[in-house]
Coordinates of C-alpha atoms in Angstrom, one line a residue:
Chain A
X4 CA 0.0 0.0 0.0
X5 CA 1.1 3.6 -0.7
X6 CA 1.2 5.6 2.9
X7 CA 2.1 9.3 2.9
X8 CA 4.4 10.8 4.9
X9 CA 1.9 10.9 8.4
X10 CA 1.3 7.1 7.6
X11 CA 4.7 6.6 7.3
X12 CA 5.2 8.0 10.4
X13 CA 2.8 6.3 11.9
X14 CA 4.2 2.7 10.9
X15 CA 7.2 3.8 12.6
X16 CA 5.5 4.5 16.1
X17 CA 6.8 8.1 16.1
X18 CA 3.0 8.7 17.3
X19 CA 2.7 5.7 19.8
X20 CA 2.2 2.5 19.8
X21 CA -1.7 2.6 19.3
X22 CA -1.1 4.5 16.3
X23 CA 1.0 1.9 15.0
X24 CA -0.9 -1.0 16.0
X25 CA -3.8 0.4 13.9
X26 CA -2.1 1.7 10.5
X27 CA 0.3 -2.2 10.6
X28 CA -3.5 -3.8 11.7
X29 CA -5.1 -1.5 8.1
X30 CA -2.3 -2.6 6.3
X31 CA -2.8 -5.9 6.6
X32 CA -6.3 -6.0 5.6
X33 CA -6.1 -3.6 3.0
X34 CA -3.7 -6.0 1.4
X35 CA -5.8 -8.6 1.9
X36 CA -8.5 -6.9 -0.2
X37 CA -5.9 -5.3 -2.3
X38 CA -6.3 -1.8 -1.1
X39 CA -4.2 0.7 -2.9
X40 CA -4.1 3.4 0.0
X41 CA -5.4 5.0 3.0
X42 CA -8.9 7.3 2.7
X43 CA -9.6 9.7 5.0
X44 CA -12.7 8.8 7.4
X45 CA -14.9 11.6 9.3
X46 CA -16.6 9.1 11.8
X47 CA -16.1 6.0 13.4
X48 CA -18.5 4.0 14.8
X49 CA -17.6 0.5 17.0
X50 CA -19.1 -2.9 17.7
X51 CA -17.8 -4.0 20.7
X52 CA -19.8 -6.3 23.2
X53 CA -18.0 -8.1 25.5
X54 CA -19.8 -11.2 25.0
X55 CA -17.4 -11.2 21.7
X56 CA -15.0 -9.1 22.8
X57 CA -14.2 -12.0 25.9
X58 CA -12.1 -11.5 28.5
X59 CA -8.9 -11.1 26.0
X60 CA -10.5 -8.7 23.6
X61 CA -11.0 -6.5 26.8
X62 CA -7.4 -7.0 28.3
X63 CA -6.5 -5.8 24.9
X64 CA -8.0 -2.8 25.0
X65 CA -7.4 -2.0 28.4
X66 CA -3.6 -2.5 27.7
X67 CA -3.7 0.2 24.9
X68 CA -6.0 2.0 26.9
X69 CA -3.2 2.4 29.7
X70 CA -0.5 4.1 27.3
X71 CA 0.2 7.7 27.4
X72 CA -3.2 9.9 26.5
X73 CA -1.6 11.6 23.8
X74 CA -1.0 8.4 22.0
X75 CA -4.5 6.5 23.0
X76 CA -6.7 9.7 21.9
X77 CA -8.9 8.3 18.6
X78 CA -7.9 11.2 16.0
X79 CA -12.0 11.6 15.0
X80 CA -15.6 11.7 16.2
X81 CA -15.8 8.3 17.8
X82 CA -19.5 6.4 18.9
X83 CA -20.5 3.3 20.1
X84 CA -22.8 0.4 18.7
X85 CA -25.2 -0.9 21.7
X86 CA -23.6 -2.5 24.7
X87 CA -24.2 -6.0 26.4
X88 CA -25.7 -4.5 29.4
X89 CA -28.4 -1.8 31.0
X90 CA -26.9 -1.3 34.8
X91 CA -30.7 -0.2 35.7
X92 CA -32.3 -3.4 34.7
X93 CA -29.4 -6.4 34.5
X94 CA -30.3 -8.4 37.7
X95 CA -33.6 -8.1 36.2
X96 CA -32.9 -9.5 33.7
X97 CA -31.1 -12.2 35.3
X98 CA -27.5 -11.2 33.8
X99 CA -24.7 -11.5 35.8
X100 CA -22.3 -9.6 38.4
X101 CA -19.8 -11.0 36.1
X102 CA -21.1 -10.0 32.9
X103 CA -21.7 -6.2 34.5
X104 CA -18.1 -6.1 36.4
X105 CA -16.6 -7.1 32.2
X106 CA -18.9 -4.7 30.8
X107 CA -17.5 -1.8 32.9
X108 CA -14.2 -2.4 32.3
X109 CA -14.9 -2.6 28.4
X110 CA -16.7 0.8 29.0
X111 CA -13.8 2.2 31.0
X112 CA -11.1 1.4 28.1
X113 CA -13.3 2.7 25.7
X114 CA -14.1 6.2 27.2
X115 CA -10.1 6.5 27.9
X116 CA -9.9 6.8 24.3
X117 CA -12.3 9.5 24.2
X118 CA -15.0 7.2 22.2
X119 CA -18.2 8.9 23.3
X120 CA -21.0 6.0 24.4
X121 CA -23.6 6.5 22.3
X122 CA -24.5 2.5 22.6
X123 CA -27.2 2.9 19.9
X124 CA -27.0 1.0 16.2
X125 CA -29.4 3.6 15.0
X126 CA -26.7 6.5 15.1
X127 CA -28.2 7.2 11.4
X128 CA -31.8 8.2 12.7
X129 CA -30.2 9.9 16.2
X130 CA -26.4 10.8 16.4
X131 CA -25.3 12.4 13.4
X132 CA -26.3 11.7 10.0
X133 CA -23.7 11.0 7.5
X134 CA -23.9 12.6 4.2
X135 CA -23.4 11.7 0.2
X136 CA -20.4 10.8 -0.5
X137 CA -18.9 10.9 3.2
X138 CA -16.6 8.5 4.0
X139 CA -16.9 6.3 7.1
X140 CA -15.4 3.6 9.4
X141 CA -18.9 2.2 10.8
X142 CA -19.4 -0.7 12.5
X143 CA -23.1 -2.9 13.0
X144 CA -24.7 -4.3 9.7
X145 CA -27.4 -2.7 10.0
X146 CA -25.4 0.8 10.2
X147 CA -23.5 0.6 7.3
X148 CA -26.2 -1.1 4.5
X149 CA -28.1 2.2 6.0
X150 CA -25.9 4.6 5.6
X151 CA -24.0 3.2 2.2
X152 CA -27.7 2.5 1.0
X153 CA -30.3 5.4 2.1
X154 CA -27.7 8.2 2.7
X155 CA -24.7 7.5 -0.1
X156 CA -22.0 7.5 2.1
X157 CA -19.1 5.4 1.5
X158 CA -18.4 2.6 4.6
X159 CA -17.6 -1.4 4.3
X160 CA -18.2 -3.3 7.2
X161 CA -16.0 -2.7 10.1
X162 CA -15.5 -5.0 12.9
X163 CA -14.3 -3.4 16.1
X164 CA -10.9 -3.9 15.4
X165 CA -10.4 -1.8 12.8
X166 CA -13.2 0.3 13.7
X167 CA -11.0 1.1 16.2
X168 CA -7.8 1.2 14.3
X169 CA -9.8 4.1 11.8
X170 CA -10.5 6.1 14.8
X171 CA -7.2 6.5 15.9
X172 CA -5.4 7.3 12.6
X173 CA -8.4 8.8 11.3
X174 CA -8.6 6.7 8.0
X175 CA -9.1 3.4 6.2
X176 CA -8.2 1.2 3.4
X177 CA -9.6 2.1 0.0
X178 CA -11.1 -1.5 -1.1
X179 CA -14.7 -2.6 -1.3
X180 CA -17.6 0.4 -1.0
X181 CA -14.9 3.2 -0.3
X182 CA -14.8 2.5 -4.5
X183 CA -17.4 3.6 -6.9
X184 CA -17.1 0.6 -9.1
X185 CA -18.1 -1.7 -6.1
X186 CA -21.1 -0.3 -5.8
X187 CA -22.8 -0.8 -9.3
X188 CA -25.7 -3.0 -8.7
X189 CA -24.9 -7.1 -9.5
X190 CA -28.3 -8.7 -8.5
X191 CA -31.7 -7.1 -9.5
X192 CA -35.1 -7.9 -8.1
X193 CA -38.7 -7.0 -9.2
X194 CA -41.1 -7.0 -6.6
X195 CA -45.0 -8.0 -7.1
X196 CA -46.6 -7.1 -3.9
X197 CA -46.4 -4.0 -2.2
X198 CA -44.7 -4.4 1.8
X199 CA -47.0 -3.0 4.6
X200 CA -45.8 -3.5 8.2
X201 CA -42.2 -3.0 9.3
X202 CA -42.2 -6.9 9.4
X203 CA -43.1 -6.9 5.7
X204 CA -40.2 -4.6 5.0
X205 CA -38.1 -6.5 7.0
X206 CA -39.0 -10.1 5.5
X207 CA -38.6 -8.2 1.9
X208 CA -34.7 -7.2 3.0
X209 CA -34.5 -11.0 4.2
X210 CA -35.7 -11.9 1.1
X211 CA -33.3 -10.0 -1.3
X212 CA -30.6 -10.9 1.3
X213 CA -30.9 -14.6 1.1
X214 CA -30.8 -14.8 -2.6
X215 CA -27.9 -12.4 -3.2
X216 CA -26.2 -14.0 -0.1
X217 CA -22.7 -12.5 -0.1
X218 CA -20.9 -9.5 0.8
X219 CA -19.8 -8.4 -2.8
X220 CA -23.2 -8.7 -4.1
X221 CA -24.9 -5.3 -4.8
X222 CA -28.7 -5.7 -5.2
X223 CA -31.0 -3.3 -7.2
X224 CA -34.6 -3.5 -5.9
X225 CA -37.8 -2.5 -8.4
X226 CA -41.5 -2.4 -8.1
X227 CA -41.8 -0.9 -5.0
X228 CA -44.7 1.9 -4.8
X229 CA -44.9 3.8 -1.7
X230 CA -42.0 5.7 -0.8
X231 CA -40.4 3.9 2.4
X232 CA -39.9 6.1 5.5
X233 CA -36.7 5.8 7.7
X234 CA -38.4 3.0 10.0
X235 CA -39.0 0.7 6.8
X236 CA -35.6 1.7 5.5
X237 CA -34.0 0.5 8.6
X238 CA -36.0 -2.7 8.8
X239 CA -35.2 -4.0 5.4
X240 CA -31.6 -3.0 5.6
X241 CA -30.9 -4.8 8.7
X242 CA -32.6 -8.0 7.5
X243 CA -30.8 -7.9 4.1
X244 CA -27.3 -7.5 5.7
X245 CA -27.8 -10.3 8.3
X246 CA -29.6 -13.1 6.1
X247 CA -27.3 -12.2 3.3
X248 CA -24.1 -10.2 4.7
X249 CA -24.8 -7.5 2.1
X250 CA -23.2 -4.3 2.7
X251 CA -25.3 -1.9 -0.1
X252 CA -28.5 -1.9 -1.7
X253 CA -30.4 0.2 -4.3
X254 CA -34.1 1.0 -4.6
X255 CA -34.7 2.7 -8.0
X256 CA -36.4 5.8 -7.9
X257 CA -35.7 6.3 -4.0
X258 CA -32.3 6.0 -2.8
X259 CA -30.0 8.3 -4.0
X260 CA -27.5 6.7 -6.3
X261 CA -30.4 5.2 -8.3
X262 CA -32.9 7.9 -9.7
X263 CA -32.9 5.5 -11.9
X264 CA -32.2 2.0 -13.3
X265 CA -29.6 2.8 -15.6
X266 CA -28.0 4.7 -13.1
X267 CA -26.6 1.5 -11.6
X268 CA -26.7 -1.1 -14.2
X269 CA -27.1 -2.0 -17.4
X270 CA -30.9 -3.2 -17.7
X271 CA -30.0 -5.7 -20.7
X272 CA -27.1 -7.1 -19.3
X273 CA -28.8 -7.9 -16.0
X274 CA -31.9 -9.8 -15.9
X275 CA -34.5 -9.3 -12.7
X276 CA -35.7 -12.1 -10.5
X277 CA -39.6 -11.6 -9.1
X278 CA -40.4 -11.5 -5.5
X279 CA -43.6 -11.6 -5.3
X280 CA -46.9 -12.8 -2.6
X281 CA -46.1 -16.5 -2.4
X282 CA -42.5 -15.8 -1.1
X283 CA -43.1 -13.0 1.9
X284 CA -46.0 -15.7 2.4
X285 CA -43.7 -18.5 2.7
X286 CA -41.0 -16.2 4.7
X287 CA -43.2 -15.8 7.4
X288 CA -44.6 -19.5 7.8
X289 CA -41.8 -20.8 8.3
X290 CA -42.1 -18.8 11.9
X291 CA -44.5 -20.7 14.5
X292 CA -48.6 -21.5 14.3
X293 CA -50.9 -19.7 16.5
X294 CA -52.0 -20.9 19.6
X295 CA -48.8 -21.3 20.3
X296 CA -47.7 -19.9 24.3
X297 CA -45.6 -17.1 23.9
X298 CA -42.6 -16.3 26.7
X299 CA -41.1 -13.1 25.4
X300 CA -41.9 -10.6 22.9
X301 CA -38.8 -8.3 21.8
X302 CA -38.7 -5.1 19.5
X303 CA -35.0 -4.6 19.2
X304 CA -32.3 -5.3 16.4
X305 CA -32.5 -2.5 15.5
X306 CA -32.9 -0.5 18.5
X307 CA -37.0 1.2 18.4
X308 CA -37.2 4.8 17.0
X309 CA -39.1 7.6 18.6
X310 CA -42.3 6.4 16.4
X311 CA -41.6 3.0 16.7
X312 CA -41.9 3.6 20.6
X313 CA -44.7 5.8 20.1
X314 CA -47.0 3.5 18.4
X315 CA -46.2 0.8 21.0
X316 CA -47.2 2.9 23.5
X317 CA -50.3 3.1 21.8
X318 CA -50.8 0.1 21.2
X319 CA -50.0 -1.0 24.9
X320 CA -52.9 1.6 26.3
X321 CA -54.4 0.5 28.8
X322 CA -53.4 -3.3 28.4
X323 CA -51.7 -5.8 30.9
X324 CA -49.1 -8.4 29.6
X325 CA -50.4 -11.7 30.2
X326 CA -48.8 -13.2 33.7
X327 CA -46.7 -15.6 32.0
X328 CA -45.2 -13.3 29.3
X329 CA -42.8 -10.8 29.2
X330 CA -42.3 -7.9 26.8
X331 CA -39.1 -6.3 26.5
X332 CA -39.0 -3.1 23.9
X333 CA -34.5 -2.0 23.6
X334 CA -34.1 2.0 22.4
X335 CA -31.1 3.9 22.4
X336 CA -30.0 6.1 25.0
X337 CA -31.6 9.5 23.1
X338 CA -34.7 8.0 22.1
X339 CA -35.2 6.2 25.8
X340 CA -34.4 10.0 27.6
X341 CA -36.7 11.6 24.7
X342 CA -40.0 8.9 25.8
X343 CA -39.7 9.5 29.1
X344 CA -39.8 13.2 29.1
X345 CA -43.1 12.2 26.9
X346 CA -44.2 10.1 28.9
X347 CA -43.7 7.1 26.2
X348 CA -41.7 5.1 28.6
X349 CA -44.2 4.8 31.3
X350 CA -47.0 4.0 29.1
X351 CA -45.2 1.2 28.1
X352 CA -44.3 0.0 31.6
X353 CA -47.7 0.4 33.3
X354 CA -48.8 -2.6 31.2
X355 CA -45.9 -4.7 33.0
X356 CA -43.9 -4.5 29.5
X357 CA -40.0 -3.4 30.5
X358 CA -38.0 -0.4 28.3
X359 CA -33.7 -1.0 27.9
X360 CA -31.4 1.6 26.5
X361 CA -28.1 1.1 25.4
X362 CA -28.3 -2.5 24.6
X363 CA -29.3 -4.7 22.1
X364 CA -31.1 -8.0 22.7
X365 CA -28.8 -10.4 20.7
X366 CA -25.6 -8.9 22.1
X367 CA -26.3 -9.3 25.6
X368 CA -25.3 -13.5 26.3
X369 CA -29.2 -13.8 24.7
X370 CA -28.4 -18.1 25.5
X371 CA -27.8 -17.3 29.4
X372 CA -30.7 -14.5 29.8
X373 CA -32.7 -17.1 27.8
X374 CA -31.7 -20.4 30.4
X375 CA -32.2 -17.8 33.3
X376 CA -35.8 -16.6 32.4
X377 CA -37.2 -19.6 31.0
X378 CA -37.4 -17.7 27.5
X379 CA -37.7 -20.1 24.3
X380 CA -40.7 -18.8 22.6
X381 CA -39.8 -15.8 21.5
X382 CA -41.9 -13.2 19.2
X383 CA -40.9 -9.7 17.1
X384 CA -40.7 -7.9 14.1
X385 CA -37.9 -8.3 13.9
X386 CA -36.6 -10.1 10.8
X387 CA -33.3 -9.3 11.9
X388 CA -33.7 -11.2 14.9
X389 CA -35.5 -13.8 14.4
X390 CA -32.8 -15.0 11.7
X391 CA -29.5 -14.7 14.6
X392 CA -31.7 -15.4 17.8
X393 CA -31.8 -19.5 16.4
X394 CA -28.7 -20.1 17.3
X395 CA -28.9 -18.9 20.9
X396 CA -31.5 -22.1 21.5
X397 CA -35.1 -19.1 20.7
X398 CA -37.5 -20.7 18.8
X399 CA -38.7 -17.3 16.7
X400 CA -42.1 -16.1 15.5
X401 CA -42.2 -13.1 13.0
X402 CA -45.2 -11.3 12.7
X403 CA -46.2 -7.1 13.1
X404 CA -45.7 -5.0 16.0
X405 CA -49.9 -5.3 16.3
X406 CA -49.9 -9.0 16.4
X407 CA -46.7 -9.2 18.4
X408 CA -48.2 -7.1 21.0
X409 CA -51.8 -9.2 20.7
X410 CA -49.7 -12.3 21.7
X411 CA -48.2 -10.7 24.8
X412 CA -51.4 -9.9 26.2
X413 CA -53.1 -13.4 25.5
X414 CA -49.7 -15.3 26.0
X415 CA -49.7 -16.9 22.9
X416 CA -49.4 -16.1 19.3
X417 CA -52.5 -15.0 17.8
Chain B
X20 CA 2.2 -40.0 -1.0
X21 CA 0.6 -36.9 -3.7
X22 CA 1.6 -33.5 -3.3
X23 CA -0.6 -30.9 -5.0
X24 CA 0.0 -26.9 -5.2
X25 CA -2.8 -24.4 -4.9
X26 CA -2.5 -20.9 -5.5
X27 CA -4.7 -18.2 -3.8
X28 CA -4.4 -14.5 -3.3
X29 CA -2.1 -12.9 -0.4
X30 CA -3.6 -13.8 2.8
X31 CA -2.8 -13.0 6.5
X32 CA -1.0 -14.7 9.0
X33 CA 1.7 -17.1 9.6
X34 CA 2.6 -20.2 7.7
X35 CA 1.0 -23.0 9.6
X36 CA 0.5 -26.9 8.9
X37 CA -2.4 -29.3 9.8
X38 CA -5.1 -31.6 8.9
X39 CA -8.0 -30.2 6.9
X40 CA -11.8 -30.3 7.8
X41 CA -13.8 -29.4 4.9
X42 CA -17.3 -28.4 4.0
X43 CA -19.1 -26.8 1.2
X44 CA -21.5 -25.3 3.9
X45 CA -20.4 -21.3 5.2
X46 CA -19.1 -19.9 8.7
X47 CA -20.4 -17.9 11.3
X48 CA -18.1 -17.8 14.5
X49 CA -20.8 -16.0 16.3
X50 CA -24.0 -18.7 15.4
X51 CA -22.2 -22.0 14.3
X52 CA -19.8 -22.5 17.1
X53 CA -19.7 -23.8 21.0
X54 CA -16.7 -21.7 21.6
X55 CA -15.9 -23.5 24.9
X56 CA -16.0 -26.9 23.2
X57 CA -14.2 -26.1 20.4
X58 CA -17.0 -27.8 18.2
X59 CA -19.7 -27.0 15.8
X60 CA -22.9 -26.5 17.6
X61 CA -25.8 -25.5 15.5
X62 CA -27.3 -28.5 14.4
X63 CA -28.1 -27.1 11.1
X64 CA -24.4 -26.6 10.2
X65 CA -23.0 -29.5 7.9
X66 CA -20.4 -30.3 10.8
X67 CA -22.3 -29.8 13.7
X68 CA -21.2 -31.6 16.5
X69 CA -17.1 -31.5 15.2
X70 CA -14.1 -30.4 16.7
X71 CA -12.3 -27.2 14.6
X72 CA -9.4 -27.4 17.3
X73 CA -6.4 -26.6 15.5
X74 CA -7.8 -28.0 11.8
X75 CA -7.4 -26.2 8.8
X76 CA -11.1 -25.5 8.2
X77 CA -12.2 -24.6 4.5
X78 CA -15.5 -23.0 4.1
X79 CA -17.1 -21.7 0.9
X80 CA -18.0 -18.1 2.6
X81 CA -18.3 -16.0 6.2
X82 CA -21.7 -15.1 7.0
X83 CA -22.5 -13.3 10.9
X84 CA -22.1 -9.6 11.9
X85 CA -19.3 -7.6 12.9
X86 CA -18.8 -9.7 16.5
X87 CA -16.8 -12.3 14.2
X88 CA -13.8 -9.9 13.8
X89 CA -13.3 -10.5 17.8
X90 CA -13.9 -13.9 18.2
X91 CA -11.0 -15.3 16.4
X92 CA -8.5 -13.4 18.3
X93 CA -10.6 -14.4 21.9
X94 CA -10.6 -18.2 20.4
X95 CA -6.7 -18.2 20.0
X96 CA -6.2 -16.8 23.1
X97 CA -7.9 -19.6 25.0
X98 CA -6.0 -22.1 22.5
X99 CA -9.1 -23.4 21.5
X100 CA -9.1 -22.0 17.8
X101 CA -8.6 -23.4 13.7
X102 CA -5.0 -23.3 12.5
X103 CA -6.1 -21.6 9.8
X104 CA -9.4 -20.8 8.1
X105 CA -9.4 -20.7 3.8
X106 CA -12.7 -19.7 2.1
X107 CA -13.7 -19.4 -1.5
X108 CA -14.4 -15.9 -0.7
X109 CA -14.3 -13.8 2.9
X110 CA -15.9 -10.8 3.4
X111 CA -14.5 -7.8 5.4
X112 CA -15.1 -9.1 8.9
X113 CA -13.7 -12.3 9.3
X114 CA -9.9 -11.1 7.3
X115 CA -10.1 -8.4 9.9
X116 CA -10.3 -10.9 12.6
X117 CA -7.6 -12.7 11.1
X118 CA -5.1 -9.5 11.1
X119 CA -6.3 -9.5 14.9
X120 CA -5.6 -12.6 16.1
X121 CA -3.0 -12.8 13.5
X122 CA -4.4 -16.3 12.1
X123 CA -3.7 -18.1 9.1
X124 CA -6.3 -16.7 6.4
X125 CA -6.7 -16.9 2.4
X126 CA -9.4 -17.1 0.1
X127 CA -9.5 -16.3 -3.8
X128 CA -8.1 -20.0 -5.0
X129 CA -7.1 -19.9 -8.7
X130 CA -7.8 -23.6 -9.1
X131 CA -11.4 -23.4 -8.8
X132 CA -13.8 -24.0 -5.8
X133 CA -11.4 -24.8 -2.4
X134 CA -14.2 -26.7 -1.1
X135 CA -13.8 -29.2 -4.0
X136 CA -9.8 -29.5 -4.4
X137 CA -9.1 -29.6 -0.5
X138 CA -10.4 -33.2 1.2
X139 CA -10.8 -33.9 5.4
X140 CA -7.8 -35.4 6.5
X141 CA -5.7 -33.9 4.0
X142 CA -2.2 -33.1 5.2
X143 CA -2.0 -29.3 4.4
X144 CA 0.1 -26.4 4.7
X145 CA -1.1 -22.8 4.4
X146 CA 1.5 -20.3 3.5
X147 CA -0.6 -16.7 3.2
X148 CA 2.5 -14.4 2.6
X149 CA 3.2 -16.4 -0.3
X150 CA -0.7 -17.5 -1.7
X151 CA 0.4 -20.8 -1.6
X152 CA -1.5 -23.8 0.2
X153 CA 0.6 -27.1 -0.1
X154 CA -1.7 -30.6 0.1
X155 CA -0.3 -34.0 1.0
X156 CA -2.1 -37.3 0.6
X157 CA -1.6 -40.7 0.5

């Protein structure tokens, strides 16, 4: 790779040894994926819960952590993807001393680097928008097909790592979506039926994901009528990333580097596959039967938005969870302090239902909270979730926010 | 005793010998593994219930989130981690938490699908600075 001078400097630890852990760490990657430089990132953004992170990944950072400040500070505007962990709720939840005492220490390392704890995966709808054409260093899935995809910014998938290594040297390799000819569409899908709910959104992004299945796959979606707000957005992005580890999608007519289809392919050169009724119909039945009992219903992955809490709260008015199911709903640390001050938050509560900030549902040892609370039916709209929360022993039901909370309140699925 | 030659493109890691476990299925550290056990746990995954303890494991891709890019380097520190992981093709994620734990990693094989040419219990060595993975089999 070509470095310039500061780079170079860098490489040589003349600006500490975190410095030069991070540009040797970018160098190796970017020769992996045959980088030609550096590019210059504005934000940062990194995944880092200890369940992955283990006891090593946090002695690691805490060892960096303990070098001089001038050599630990990261270089740019730094956040957080959710933690493992809500310190008001944990023993409620039936998490650990243990898994709190790790947490904190994760949390101390991080904030001696001057990463601000934002702990929210929906930065894009709360923190700070990027813009077109900005290039990032984001970490979370759901983040970056978001912000490459809705926003035309410019980020692959970073794991914490190098999310980490970008914010102190303030840049990245140039290889995947930092590269205009990555993101020309490679897959393209015609859509007969028209999403409604969140869910349907979701299952749609799960459905594109699936079938283009791979992280240099760039799918072009047609057919789609409404005009998707942010919620919807969010939704399908998350689901396409995880089912399919996608990275960038276009939505002709709607997102901005596709006004329209020729914008991003060649029409004749790339024939469309249909999606239509009879697959979102067989997406969701492969999720449960009703009757079904019901032990937890969760809206998280990705954390709830401001509306999303607010039509829970409506839909929870005046309602009582049934006694033998609980109903968790995870927000980020803005939205949870904005639905309080509204009064969202203890709408939501007086029907026994629980609010988390700062967390996310699947990061936070989802196996041992599921063991501890006797959780193994669990229901959401979450397409997201219901396609990682398998393999933490959940059996998952998909359905709409309105049928989700239904279930809770008769303790099975309805 | 054969000795066959595969190319691949520039990889990470040290050079590193072992026997292979293969599959044509993908990898998730996150959702396919017992990380304790050292084995494949969801039953869904083609080698569910095998150990990956020091095997060269070949996959045909990484699926999972951005928690994979830790794993591998909290795996090798408890010694209970693959040799060396070689894919058809990786994505972002997993190469970075390769560079991390510094483990043997390559993908990109000119000789056609690696999930084909490389058998279990092939003798094999990986040599990523070089692109160069060396089987031998009787």
């Amino acid at each position: 790779m070509k470095l310039n001078a500061q780079e170079q400097a860098m490489l040589a630890g003349d600006l500490g040894e975190p410095r030069r852990w991070a540009i040797e760490h970018m160098m190796r990657v970017g020769r992996f994926f045959d980088a030609p430089d550096f590019v210059e990132v504005t934000q940062a953004h990194i995944m880092a819960d200890t369940e992955s992170l283990g006891e090593a990944g946090v002695e690691f950072l805490e060892r960096m952590a303990a070098l001089p400040e001038s050599e630990r500070r990261v270089r740019i505007p730094m956040i957080t993807d959710p933690r493992g962990i809500d310190f008001c709720h944990y023993k409620r939840l039936r998490q650990t001393d243990a898994m709190a005492a790790l947490e904190q220490r994760a949390i101390d390392a991080f904030e001696s680097f001057g990463i601000m704890m934002t702990n929210t995966c929906i930065n894009y709808q709360t923190i700070m928008p990027p813009v077109r054409g900005e290039h990032l260093a984001f970490g979370d899935t759901g983040v970056v097909i978001y912000c490459n995809s809705v926003l035309g910014a410019y980020s692959n998938f970073e794991g914490g790592p190098s999310a980490l290594a970008a914010g102190l040297t303030g840049r990245t390799p140039r290889y995947g979506l930092h590269l205009d000819r990555n993101r020309r569409a490679t897959k393209r899908y015609r859509v007969g039926c028209q999403p409604r709910y969140l869910s349907d959104w979701g299952a749609l992004g799960g459905l594109v994901g699936a079938r283009a299945g791979s992280y240099w796959e760039v799918p072009v979606i047609e057919g789609i009528e409404s005009l998707p707000g942010s919620d919807e957005m969010k939704h399908m992005g998350a689901a396409m990333a995880s089912f399919g580890s996608v990275p960038l999608f276009h939505l002709v007519g709607v997102t901005p580097e596709a006004p329209t289809l020729e914008s991003v392919c060649d029409p004749d050169a790339l024939a469309a596959e249909t999606i239509d009724e009879s697959d979102f119909e067989a997406f969701f039945a492969r999720y449960g039967d009703k009757g079904e009992k019901v032990d937890v219903v969760v809206f998280s992955a990705p954390q709830l938005s401001l509306l999303e809490m607010q039509s829970l709260a409506e839909l929870l008015d005046g309602k009582k969870l049934h006694r033998d199911t609980d109903l968790l709903a995870v927000t980020s640390p803005v939205v949870a302090a904005d639905a309080r001050r509204m009064g969202l938050v203890e709408r939501i509560e007086a029907s026994g239902a629980l609010v988390l900030e700062g967390m996310c549902f699947y990061q936070s040892y989802a196996r041992e909270m599921g063991e501890a609370n006797g959780w193994k039916r669990l229901m959401t709209n979450s397409v997201k979730l219901t396609n990682i929360i398998g393999g933490y022993g959940y059996e998952p039901t998909l359905s709409n926010m309105e049928n989700c909370v239904a279930s809770a309140i008769a303790g099975e699925i309805v | 005793m054969a000795t066959i030659e595969l190319s691949c493109h520039v990889g990470v890691g040290p050079v590193v010998s072992g026997e292979a476990l293969v599959t044509d299925d993908n990898f998730s550290a996150r959702y396919d593994l017992d990380r304790i056990a050292g084995t494949f746990s969801r039953p869904q995954h083609k080698l569910a219930g095998q150990s990956y303890v020091d095997k060269i494991m070949v996959f045909n891709t990484a699926k999972g989130g951005v928690a994979s890019a830790w794993m591998l380097h909290e795996m090798k520190s408890r010694g209970i981690a693959p040799k060396a992981i070689l894919f058809n093709n990786v994505n972002p994620i997993l190469a970075q938490g390769a560079a991390l734990a510094n483990m043997a990693m390559c993908d990109r094989f000119n000789d056609g699908d690696v999930t084909q040419l490389i058998r279990s219990g092939d003798r094999v060595t990986v040599n990523p600075e070089a692109g160069l993975v060396t089987i031998t089999r009787d």
